[in-house]
PDB file of C-alpha atoms and ligand atoms in Angstrom:
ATOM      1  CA  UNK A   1      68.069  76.484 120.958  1.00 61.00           C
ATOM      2  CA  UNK A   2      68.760  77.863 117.684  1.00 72.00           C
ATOM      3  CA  UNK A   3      71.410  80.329 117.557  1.00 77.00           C
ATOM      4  CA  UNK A   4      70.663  82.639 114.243  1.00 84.00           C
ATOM      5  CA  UNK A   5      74.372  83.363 114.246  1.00 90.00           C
ATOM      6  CA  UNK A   6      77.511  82.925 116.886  1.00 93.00           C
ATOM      7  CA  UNK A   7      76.064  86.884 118.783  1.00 97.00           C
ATOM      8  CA  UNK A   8      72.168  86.694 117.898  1.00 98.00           C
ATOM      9  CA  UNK A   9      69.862  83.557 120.401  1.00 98.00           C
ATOM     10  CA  UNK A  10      66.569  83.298 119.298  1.00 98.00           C
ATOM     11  CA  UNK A  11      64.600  81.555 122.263  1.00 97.00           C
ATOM     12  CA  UNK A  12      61.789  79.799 120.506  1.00 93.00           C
ATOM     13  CA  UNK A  13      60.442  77.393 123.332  1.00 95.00           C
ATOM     14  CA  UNK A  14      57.024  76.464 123.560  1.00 97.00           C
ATOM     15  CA  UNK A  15      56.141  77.835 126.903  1.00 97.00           C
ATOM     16  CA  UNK A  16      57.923  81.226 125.876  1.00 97.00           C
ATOM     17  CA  UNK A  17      56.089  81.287 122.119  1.00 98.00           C
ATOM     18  CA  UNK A  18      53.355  80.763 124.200  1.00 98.00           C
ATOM     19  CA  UNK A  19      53.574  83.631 126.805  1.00 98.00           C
ATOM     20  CA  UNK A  20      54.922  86.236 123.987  1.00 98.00           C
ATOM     21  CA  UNK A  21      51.472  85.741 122.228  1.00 98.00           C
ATOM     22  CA  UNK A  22      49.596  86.572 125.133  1.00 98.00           C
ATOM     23  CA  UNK A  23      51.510  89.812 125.907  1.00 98.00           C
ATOM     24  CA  UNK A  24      51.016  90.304 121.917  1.00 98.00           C
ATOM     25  CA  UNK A  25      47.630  90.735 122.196  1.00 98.00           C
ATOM     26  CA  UNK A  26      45.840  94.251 122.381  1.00 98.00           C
ATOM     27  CA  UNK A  27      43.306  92.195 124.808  1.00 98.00           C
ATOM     28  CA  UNK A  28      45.739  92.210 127.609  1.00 98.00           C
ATOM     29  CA  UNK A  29      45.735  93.872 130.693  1.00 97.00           C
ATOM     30  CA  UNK A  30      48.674  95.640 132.835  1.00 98.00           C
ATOM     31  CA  UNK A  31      48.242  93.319 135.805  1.00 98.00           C
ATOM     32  CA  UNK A  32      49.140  90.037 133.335  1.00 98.00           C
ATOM     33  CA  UNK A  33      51.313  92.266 130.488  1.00 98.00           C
ATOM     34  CA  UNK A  34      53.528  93.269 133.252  1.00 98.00           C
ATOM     35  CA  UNK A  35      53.391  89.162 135.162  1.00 98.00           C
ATOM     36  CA  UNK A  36      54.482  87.973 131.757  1.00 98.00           C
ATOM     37  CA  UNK A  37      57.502  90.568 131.233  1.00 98.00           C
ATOM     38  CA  UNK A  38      58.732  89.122 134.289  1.00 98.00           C
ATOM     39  CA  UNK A  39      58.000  85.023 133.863  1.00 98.00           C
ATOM     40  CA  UNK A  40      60.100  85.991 130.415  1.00 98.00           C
ATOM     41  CA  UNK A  41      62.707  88.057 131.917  1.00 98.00           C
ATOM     42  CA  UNK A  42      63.590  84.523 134.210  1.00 98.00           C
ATOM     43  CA  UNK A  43      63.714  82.101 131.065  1.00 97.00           C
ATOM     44  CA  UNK A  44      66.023  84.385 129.051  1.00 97.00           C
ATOM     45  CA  UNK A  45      68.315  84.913 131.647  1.00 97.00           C
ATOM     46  CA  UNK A  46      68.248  81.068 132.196  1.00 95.00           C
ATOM     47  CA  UNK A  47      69.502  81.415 128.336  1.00 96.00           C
ATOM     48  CA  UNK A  48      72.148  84.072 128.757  1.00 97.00           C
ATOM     49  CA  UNK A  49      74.035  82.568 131.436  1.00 96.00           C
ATOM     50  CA  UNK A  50      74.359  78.877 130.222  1.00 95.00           C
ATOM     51  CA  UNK A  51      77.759  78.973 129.104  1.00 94.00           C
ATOM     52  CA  UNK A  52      78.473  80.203 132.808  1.00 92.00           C
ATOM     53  CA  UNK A  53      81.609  78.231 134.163  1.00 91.00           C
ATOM     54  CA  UNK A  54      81.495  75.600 136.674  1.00 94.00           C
ATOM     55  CA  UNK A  55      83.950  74.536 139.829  1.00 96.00           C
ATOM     56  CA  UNK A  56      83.642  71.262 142.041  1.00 97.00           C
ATOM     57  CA  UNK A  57      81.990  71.784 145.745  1.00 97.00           C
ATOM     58  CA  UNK A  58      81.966  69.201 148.169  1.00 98.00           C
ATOM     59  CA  UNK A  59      78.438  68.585 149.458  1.00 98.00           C
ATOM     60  CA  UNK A  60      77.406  65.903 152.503  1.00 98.00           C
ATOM     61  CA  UNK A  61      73.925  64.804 151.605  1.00 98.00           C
ATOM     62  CA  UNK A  62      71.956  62.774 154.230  1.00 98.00           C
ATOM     63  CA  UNK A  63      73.633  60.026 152.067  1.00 98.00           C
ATOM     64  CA  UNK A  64      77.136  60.498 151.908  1.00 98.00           C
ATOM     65  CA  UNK A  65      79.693  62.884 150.828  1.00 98.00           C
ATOM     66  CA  UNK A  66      79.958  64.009 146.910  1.00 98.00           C
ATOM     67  CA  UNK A  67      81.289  66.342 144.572  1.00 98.00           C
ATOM     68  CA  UNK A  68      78.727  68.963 142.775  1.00 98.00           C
ATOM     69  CA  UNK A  69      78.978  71.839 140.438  1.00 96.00           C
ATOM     70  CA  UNK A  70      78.594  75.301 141.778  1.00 94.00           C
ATOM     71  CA  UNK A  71      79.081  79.074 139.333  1.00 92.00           C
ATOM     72  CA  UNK A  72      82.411  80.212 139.537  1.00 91.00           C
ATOM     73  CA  UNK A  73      82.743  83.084 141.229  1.00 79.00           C
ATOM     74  CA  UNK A  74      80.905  85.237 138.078  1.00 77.00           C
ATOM     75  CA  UNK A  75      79.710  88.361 139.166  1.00 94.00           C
ATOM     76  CA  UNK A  76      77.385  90.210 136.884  1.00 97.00           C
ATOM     77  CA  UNK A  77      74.841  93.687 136.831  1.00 98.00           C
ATOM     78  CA  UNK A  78      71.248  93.877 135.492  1.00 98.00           C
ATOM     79  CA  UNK A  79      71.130  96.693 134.059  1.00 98.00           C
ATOM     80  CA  UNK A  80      67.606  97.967 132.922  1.00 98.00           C
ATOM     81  CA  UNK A  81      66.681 100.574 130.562  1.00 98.00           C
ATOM     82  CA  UNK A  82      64.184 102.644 131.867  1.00 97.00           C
ATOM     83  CA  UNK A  83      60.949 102.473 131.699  1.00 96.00           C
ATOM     84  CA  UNK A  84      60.345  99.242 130.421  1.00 98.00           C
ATOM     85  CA  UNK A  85      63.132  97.510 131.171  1.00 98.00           C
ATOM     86  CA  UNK A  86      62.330  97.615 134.870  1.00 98.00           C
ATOM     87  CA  UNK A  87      59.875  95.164 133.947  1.00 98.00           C
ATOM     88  CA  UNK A  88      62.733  92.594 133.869  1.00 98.00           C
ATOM     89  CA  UNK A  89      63.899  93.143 136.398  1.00 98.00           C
ATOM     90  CA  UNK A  90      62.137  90.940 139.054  1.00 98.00           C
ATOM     91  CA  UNK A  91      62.730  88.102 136.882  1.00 98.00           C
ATOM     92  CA  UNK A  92      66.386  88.589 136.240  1.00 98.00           C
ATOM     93  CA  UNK A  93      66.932  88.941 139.891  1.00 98.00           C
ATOM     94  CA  UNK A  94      64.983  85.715 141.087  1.00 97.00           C
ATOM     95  CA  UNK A  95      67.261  83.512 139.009  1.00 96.00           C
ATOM     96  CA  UNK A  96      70.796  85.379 140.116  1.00 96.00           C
ATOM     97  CA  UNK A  97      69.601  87.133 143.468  1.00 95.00           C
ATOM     98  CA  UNK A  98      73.265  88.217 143.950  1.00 94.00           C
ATOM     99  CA  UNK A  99      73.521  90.564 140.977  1.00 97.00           C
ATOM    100  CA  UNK A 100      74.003  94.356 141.367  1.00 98.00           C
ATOM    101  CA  UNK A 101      71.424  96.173 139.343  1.00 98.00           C
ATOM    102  CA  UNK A 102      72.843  99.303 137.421  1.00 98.00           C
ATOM    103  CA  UNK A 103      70.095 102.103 135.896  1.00 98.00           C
ATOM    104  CA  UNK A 104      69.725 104.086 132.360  1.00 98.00           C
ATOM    105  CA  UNK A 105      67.447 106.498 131.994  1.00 97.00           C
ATOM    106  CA  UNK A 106      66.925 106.771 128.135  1.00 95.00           C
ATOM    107  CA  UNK A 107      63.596 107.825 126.158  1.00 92.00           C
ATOM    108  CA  UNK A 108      63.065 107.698 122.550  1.00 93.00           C
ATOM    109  CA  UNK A 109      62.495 110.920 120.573  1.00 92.00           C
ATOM    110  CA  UNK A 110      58.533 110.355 119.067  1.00 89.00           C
ATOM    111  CA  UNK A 111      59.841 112.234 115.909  1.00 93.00           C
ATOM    112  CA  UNK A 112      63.620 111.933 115.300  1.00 95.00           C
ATOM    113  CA  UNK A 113      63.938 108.422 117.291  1.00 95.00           C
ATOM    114  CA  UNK A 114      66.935 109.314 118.449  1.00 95.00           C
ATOM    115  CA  UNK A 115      67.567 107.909 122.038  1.00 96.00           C
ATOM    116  CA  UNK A 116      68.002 110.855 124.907  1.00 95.00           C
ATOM    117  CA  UNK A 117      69.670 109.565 128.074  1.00 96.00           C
ATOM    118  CA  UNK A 118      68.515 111.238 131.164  1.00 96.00           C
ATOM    119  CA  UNK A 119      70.219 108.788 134.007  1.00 97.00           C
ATOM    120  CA  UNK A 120      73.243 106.516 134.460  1.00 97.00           C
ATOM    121  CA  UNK A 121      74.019 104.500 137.927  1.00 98.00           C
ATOM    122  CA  UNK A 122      76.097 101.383 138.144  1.00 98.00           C
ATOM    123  CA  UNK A 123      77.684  99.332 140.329  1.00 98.00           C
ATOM    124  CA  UNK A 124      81.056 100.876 141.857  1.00 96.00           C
ATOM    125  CA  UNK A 125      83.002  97.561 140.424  1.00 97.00           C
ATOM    126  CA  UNK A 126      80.609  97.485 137.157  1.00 98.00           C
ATOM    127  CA  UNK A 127      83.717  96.873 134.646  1.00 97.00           C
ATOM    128  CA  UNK A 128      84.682  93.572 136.696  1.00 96.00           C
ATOM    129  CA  UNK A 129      81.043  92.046 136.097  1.00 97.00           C
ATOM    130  CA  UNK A 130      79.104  90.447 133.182  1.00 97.00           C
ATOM    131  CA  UNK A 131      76.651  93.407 132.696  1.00 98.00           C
ATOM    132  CA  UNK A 132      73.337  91.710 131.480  1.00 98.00           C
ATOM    133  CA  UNK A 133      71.413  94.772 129.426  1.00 98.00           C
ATOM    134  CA  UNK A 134      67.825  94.559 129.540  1.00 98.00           C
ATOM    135  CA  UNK A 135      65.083  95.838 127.907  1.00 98.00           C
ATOM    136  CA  UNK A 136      61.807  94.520 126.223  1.00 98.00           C
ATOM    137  CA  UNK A 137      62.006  96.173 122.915  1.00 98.00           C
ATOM    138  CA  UNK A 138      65.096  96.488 120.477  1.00 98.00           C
ATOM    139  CA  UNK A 139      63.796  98.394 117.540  1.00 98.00           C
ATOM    140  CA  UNK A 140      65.885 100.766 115.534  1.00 98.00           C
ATOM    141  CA  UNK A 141      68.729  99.620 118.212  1.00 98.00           C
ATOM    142  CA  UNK A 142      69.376 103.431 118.992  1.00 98.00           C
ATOM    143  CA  UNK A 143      68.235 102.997 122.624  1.00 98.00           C
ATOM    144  CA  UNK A 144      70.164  99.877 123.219  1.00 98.00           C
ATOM    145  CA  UNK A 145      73.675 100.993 120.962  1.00 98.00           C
ATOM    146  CA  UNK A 146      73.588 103.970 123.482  1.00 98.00           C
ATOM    147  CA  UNK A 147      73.505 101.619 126.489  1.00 98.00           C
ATOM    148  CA  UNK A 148      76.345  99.525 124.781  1.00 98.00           C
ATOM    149  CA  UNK A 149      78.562 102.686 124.705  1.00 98.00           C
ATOM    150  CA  UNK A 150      78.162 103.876 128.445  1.00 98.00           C
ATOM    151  CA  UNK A 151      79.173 100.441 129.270  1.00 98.00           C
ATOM    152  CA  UNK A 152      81.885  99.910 126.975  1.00 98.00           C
ATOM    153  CA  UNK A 153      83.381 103.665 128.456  1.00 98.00           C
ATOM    154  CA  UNK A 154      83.242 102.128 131.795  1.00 98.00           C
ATOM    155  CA  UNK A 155      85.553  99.261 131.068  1.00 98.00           C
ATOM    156  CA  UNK A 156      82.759  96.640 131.170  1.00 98.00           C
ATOM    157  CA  UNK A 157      84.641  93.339 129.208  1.00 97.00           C
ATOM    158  CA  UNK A 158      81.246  90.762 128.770  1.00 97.00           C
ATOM    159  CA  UNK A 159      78.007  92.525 127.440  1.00 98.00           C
ATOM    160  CA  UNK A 160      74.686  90.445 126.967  1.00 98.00           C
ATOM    161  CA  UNK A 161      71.719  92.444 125.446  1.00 98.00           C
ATOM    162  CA  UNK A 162      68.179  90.472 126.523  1.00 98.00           C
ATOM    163  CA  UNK A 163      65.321  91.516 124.891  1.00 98.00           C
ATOM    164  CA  UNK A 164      61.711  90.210 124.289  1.00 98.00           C
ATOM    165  CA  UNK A 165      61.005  91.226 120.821  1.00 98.00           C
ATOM    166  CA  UNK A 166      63.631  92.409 117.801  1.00 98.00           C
ATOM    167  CA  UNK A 167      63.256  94.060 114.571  1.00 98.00           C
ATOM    168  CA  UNK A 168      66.068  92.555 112.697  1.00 98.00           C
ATOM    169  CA  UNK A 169      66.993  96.825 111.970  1.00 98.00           C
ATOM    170  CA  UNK A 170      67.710  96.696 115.675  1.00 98.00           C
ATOM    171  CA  UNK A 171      69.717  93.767 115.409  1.00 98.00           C
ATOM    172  CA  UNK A 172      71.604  94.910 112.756  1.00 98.00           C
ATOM    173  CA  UNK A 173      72.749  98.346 114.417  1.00 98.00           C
ATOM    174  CA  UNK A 174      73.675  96.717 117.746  1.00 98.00           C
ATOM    175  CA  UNK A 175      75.742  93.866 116.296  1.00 98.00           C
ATOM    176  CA  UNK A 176      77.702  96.926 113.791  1.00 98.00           C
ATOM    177  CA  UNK A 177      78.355  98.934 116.508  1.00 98.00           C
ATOM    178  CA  UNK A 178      80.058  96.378 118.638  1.00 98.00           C
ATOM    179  CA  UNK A 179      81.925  93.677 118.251  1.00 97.00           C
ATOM    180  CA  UNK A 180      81.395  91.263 121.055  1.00 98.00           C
ATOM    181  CA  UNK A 181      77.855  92.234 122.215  1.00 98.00           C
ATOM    182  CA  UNK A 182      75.526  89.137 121.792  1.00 98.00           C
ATOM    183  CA  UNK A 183      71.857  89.144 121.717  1.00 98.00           C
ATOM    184  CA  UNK A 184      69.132  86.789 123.534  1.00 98.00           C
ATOM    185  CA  UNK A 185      65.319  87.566 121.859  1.00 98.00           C
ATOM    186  CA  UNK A 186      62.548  85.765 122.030  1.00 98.00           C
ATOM    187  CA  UNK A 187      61.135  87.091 118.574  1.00 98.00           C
ATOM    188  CA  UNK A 188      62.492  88.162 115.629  1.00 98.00           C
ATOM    189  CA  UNK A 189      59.812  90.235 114.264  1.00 98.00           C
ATOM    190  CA  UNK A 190      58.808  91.590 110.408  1.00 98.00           C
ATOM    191  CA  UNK A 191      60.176  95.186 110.939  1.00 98.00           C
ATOM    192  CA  UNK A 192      59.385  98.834 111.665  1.00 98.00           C
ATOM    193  CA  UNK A 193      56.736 101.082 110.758  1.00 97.00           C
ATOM    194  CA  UNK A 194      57.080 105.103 110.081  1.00 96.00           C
ATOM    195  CA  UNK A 195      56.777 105.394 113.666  1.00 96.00           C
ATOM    196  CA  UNK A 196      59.772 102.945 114.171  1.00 97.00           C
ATOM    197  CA  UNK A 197      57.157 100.696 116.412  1.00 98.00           C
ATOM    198  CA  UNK A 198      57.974  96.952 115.769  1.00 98.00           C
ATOM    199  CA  UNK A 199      55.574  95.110 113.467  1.00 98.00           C
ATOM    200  CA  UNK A 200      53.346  93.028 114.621  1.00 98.00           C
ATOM    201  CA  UNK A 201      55.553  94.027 117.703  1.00 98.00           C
ATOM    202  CA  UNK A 202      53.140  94.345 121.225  1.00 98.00           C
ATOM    203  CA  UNK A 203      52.978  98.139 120.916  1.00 98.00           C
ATOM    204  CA  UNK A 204      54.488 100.597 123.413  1.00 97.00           C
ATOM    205  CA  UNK A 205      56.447  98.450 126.366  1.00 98.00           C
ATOM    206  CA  UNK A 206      56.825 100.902 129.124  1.00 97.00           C
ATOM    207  CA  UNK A 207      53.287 101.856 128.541  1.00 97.00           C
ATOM    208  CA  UNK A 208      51.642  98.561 128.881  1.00 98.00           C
ATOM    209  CA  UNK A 209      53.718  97.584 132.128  1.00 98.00           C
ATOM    210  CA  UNK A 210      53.440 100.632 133.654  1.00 97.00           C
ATOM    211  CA  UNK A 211      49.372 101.485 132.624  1.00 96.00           C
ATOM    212  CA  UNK A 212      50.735 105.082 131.480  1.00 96.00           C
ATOM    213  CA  UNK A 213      48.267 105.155 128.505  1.00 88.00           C
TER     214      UNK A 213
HETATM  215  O1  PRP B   1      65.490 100.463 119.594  1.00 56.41           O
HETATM  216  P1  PRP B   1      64.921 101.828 119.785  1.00 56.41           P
HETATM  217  O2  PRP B   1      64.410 102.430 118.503  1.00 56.41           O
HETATM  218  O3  PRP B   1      65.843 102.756 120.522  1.00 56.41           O
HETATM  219  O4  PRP B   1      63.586 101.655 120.644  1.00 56.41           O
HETATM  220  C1  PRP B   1      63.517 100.850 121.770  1.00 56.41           C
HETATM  221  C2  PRP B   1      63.397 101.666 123.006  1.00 56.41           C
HETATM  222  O5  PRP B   1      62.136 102.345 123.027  1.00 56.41           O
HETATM  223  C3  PRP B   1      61.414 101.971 124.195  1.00 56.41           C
HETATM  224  O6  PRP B   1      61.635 102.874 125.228  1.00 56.41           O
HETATM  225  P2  PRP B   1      60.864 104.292 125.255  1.00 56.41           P
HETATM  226  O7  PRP B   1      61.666 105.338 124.572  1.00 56.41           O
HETATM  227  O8  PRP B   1      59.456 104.112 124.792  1.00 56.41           O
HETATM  228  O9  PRP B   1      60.887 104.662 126.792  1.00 56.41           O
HETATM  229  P3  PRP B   1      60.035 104.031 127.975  1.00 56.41           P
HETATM  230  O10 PRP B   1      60.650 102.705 128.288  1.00 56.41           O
HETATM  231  O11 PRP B   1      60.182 105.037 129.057  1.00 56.41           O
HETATM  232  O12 PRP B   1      58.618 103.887 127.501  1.00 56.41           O
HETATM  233  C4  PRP B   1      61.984 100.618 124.542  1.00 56.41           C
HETATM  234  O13 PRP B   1      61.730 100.217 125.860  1.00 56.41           O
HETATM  235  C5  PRP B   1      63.437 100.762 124.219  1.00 56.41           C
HETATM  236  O14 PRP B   1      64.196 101.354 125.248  1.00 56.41           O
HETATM  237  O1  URA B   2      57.617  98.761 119.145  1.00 56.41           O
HETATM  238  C1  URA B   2      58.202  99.459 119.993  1.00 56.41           C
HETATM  239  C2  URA B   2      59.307 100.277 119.666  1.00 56.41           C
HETATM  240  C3  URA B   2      59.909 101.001 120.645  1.00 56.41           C
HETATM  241  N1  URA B   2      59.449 100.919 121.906  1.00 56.41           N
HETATM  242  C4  URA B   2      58.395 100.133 122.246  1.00 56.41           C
HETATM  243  O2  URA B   2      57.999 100.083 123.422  1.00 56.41           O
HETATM  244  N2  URA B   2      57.809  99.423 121.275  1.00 56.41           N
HETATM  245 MG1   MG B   3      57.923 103.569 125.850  1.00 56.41          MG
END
């Protein structure tokens, strides 16, 4: 898995290459858009939780009795950006079905791009957990720097930003304005256009899972 430096993990497999084209393409629907958000959501997080830490369980099998590898006791939060990072959701939560999920409410100004928060709720014990941010788009980095921040005030120690697709501006704001954050994307992408969109990018997220447009 190449890691583009020690904070930014590009996740270039073939099945997830694969995938991220499809949801590029202008030709596809909700219904499969919103599938592939999810089938994504699951392989990144298998990503951002590798370095997880093991302990030794015993286990009988119908065999005999052995010694296996179980997580150690690491509690962590999903925490979505709304809209689109509900999308994520569903995915995140069928590979750690114990995690808390926390909430952000942010939208993007169309003309300044300036991120406007409009809901926080997390997790009671949210600064003891690895807080997992998600969202599908990083593209100035406003939106997600903002999340950072609310975090950070609440104590939380181990932040993980998953996205789908980065413009490396994005990139560049989140890992200035903190620094421990690291970063799991599945694309690096060319840039931003005058309406900060990503280029080629796969257009407006929380649109295309939710069918608003
Ligand atoms: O990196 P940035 O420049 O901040 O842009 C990225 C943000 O913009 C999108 O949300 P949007 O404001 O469209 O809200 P939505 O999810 O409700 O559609 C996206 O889901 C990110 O949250
Ligand atoms: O390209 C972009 C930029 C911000 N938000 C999106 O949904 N897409
Ligand atoms: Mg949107």
């Amino acid at each position: 898995m190449p890691h583009v430096s020690n904070r930014v993990t590009l996740i270039d497999h073939p099945m997830v290459q694969h995938k991220l084209a499809i949801m590029r393409s202008v030709h596809t629907g909700t219904k499969q858009f919103r599938e592939l958000v999810r089938e994504l959501a699951l392989f990144e997080g298998y990503e951002a939780t590798r370095d997880f830490p093991l302990e030794d369980i015993d286990v009988e099998t119908p065999i005999c009795e052995t010694v296996c590898k179980r997580i150690a006791g690491r509690k962590v939060a999903i925490i979505p950006i709304l809209r689109a990072g509900l999308g994520m959701v569903d995915g995140m939560l069928e590979l750690i079905p114990s995690a808390r999920v926390g909430h952000l409410g942010m939208y993007r100004d169309e003309v300044t791009h300036e991120p406007h928060p409009y809901y926080a709720k997390f997790p009671a014990d949210i600064d003891q957990r690895i807080c997992l941010i998600v969202d599908p788009m990083l593209a100035t980095g406003g939106s997600a720097v903002d999340a950072i921040q609310s975090l950070r005030a609440e104590g939380v120690r181990d932040i993980r930003l998953l996205v789908l697709v980065a413009a490396p501006e994005g990139i560049e704001a989140v890992l200035a304005s903190d620094p421990d954050v690291r970063i799991f994307t599945c694309a690096i992408d060319e840039g931003l256009n005058e309406a900060a969109y990503i280029v080629p990018g796969l257009g407006d997220a929380g649109d295309r899972i939710f069918g608003t447009k």
